[in-house]
XYZ file of C-alpha atoms in Angstrom:
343
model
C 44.241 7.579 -48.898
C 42.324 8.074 -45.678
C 38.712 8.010 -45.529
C 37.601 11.286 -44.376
C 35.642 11.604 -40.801
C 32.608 12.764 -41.231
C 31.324 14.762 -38.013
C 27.700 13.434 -37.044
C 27.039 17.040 -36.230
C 28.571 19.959 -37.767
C 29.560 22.887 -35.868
C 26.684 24.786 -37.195
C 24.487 22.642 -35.899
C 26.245 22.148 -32.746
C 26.115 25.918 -32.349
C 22.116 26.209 -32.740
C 21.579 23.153 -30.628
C 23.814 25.490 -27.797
C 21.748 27.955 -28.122
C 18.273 26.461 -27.999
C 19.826 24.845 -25.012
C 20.276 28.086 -24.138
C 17.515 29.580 -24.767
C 15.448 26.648 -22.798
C 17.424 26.898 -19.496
C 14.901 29.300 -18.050
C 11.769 27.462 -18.976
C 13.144 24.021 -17.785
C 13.906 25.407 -14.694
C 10.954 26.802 -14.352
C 9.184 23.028 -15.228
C 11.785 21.900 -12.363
C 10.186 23.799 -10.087
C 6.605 22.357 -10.789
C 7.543 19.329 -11.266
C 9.644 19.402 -7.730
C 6.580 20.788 -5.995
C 4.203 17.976 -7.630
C 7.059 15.138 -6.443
C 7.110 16.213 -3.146
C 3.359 16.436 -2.852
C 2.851 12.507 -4.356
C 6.147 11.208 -1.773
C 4.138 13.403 1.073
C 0.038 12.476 0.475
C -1.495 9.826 1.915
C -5.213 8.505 0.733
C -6.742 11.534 1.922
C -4.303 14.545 1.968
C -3.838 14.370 6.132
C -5.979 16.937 7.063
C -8.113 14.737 8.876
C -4.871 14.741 11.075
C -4.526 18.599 11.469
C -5.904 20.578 14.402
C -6.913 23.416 12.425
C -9.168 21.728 10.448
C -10.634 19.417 12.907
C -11.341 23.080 14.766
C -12.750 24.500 11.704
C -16.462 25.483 11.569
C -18.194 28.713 10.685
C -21.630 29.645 10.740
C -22.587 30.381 7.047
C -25.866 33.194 6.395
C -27.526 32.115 3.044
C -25.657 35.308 1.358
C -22.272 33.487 2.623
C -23.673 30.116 0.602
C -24.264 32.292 -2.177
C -20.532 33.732 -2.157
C -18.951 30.514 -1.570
C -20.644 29.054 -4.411
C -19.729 31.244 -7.113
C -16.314 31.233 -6.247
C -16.443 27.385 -6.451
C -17.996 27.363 -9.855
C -15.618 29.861 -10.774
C -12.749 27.295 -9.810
C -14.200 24.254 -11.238
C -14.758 26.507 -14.329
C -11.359 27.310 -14.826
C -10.253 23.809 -13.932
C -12.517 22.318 -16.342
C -11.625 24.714 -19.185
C -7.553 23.636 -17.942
C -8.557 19.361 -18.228
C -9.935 20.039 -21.383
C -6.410 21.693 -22.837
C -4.405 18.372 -21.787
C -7.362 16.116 -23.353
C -7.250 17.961 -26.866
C -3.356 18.632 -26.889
C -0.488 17.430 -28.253
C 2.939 18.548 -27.357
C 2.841 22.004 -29.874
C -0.842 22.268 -29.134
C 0.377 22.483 -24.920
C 3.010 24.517 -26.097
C 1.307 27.275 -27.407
C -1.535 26.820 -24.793
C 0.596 28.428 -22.313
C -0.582 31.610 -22.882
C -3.582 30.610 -20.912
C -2.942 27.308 -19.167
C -0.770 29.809 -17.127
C -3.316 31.750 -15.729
C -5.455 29.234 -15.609
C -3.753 27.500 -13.216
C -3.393 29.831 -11.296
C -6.909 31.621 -11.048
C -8.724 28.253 -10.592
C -6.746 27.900 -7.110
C -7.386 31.077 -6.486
C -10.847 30.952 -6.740
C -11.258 27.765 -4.238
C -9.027 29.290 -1.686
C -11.700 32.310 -1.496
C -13.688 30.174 -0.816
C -12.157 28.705 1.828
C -11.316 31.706 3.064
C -14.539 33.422 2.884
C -15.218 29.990 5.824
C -12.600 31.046 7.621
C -14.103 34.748 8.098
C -11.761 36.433 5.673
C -14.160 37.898 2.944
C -12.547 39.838 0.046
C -10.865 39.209 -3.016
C -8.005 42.060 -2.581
C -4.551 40.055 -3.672
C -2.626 41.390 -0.742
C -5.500 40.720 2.020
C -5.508 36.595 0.340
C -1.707 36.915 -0.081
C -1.651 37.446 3.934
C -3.920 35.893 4.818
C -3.092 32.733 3.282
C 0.703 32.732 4.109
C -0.672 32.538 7.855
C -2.622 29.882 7.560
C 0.281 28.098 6.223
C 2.332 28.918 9.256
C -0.892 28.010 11.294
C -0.511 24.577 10.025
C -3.765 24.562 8.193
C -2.421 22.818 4.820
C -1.179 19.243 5.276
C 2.756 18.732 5.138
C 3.490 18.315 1.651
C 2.268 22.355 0.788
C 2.914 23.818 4.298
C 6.724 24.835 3.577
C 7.834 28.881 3.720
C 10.564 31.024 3.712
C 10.658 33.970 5.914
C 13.390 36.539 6.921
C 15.344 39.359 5.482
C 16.657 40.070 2.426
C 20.077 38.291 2.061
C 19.177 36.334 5.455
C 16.423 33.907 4.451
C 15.338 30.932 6.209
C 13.453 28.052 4.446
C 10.858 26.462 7.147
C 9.614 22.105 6.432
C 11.529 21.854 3.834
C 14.339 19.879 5.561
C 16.760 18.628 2.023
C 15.485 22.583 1.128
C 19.530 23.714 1.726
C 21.149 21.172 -1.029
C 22.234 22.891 -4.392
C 19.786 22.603 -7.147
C 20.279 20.793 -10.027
C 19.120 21.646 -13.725
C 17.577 18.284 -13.946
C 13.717 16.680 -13.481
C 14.077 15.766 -9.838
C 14.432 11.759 -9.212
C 14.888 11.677 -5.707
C 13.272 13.758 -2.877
C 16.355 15.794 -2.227
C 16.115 16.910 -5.846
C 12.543 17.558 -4.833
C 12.936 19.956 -2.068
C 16.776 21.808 -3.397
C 14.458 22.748 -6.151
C 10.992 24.031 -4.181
C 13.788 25.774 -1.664
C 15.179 27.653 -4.466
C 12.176 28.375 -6.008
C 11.305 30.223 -2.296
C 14.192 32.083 -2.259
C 14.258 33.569 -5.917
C 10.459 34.010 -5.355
C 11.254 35.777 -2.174
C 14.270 38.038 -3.264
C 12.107 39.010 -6.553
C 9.225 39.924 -3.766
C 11.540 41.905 -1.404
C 13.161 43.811 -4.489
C 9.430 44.860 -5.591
C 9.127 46.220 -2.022
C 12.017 47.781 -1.787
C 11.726 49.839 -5.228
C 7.700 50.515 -4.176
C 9.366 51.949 -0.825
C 11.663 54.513 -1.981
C 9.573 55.286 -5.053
C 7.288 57.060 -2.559
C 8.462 60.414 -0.869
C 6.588 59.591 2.290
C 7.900 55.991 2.758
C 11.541 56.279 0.864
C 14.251 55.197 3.864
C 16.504 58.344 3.015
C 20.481 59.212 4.088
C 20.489 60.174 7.990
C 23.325 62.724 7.068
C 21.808 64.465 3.715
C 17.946 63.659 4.055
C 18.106 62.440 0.280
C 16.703 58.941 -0.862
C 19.247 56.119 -0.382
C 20.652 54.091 -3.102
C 22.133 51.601 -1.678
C 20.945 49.437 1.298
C 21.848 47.810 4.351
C 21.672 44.676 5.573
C 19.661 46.510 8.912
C 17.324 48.726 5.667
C 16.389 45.155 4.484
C 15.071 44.349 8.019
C 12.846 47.422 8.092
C 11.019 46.406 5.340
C 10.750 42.435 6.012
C 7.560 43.051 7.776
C 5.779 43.966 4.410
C 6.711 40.459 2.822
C 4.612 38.272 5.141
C 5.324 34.726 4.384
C 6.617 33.461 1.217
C 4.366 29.708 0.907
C 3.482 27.575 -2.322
C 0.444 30.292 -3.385
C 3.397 32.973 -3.918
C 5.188 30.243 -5.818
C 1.715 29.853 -8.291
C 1.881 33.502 -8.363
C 4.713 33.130 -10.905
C 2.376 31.503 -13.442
C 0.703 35.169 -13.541
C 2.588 35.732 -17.098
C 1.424 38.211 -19.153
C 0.346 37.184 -22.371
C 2.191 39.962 -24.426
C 5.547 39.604 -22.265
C 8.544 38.483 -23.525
C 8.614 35.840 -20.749
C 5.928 33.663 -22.223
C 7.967 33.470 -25.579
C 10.519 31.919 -24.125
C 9.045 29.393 -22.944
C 6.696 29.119 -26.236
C 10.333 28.627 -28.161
C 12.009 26.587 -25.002
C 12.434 22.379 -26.310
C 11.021 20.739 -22.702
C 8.222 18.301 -21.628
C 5.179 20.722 -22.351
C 2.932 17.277 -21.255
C 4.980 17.038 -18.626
C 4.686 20.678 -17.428
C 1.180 20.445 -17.887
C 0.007 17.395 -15.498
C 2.409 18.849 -12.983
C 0.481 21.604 -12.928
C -2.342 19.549 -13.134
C -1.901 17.420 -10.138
C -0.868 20.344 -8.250
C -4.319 22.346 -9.072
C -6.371 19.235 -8.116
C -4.634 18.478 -4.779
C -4.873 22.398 -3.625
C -8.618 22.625 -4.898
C -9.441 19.187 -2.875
C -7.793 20.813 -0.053
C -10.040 23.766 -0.097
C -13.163 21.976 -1.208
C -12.693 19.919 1.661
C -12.610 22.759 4.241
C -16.356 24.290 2.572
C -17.331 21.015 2.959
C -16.635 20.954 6.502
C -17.886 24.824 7.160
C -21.035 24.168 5.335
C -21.838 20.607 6.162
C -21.144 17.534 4.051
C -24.878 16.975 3.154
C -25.253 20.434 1.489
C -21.599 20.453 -0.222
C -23.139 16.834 -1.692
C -26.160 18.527 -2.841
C -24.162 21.809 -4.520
C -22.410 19.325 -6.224
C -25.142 17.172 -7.495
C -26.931 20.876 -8.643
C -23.772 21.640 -10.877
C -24.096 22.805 -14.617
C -24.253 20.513 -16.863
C -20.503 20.534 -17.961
C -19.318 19.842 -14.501
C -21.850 16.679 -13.685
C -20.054 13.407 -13.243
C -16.838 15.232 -13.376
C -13.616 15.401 -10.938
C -15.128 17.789 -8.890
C -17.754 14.339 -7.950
C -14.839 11.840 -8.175
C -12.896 14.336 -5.513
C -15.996 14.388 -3.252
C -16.196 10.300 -3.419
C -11.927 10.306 -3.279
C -11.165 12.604 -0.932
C -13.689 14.782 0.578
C -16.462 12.291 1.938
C -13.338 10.078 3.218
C -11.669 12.936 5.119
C -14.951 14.316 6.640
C -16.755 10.582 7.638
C -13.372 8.690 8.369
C -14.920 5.671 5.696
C -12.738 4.500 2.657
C -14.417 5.858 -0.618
C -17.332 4.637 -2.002
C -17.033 2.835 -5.504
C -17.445 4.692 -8.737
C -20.734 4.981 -9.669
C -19.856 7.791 -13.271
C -17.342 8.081 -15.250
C -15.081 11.109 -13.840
C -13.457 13.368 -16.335
């Protein structure tokens, strides 16, 4: 008599491992994406970012009234806020504690980069807080070159015609794994453009012809078109700007009673993972920005808003980014040592 085979997993369980496969698809893309755009930042940086290399910031300067000071301060401490309250998630959590911290790690991440670009803006003349003024705004100063080369990709075009801009490997198919190699890197930040873009240009389009004074309607009957052209897509391209890395953070904008956040809640991936990506990507963005105030306003005042910080924030990585990155950029010198110890 044969010994019966015994399956090491039965076809039940086979089924609901499927399905939570399934299931987690979306949400590991999704960490793809962040993790691609955190890769291809770390293979990119040098020691100090390379702004110190870009005309636009060696050009930048702005002539700052005390209100100005006052502006650009509170939208710093709002940023270092929001990162701080975002460190302290990855410092208490453990994988189901991340997981279920999405709800706000999410916005988090998103609103603390925010908040430093304002200020950067607010330097750079552009004062407001109005989502499609920054949106704009920002997506120039991309195309300006002001961002060093690891962030300063974009996609651009029409609907069904985009092109992907410094993101050479950008055209390679996508794979649904962590990216190992920089063309993994960039097929996965390219796609990310496009689906970003296509989702943007769809909004547009439905905003468009939602509105009887700005629907594109049927030359022949005079009734609101359906169905679009490739030259209808073109009209509208002019209302999409630039699609750059901020659009990409955008996504993280999740509501916390959508369905979309529960799937990644119940998605099995790398929440630790998912969460330093992020991470990394907030604190290379916010040094960028911090480093531009600290060029408008003068390195000797940034130095003393950041020795004046509230007591949560002293001796923190906003100081170790100041020693790391922003002092070195600004004076050309390597850092100085460590004096604190830098959350």
């Amino acid at each position: 008599m044969e010994t019966p085979i015994i399956p090491l997993v039965t076809d039940e369980q086979q089924k609901l491992a499927d399905e939570t496969w399934r299931k987690s698809i979306p949400a590991q893309v999704f960490l793809n994406y962040f993790f691609a755009i955190n890769y291809h930042i770390q293979e990119g940086d040098d020691a100090s970012g390379g702004l110190q290399h870009l005309p636009f910031f060696r050009a930048h300067q702005a002539e700052l009234t005390d209100a100005d000071l006052t502006a650009v301060t509170k939208l710093l401490h709002a940023c270092w806020s929001t990162e701080y309250a975002l460190r302290s998630t990855a410092e208490l959590g453990d994988e189901d504690y991340l997981r279920n911290a999405l709800h706000w790690t999410f916005p988090q991440a998103y609103h603390t980069i925010m908040a430093g670009l304002q200020a950067f803006l607010h330097t750079a003349g552009v004062r407001g807080n109005n989502p499609s003024l920054v949106r704009r705004e920002v997506g120039r100063l991309v195309v300006r070159n002001a961002y060093p080369r690891p962030v300063s990709f974009y996609a651009a075009g029409a609907y069904g015609d985009f092109s992907i801009h410094r993101l050479p490997l950008a055209g390679y198919k996508a794979g649904l794994h962590i990216a190992g190699k920089e063309i993994d890197a960039q097929a996965q930040i390219g796609q990310f453009l496009r689906t970003t873009r296509k989702l943007k240009a769809t909004a547009t389009r439905q905003q468009i012809q939602a509105n009887p004074n700005t629907a594109i309607r049927s030359q022949k009957t005079g009734k609101v078109l359906d169905k679009w052209t490739a030259s209808h897509w073109q009209q509208i391209t002019w209302r999409l700007g630039y699609t750059t890395i901020f659009d990409l953070l955008g996504r993280l904008r999740i509501s916390q009673t959508s369905r979309e956040i529960e799937r990644f809640i119940e998605a099995e991936i790398d929440f630790k993972l998912f969460h330093q990506s992020l991470l990394n990507i907030v604190s290379y963005l916010n040094g960028i920005h911090e480093t531009y105030v600290a060029k408008a306003m003068g390195l000797e005042r940034y130095q003393q808003l950041v020795a004046e910080l509230p007591k949560h924030l002293q001796h923190s990585f906003v100081e170790d980014r100041l020693r790391t990155r922003v002092q070195p950029t600004l004076t050309g010198e390597a850092p100085l040592p460590q004096m604190g110890i830098a959350a």
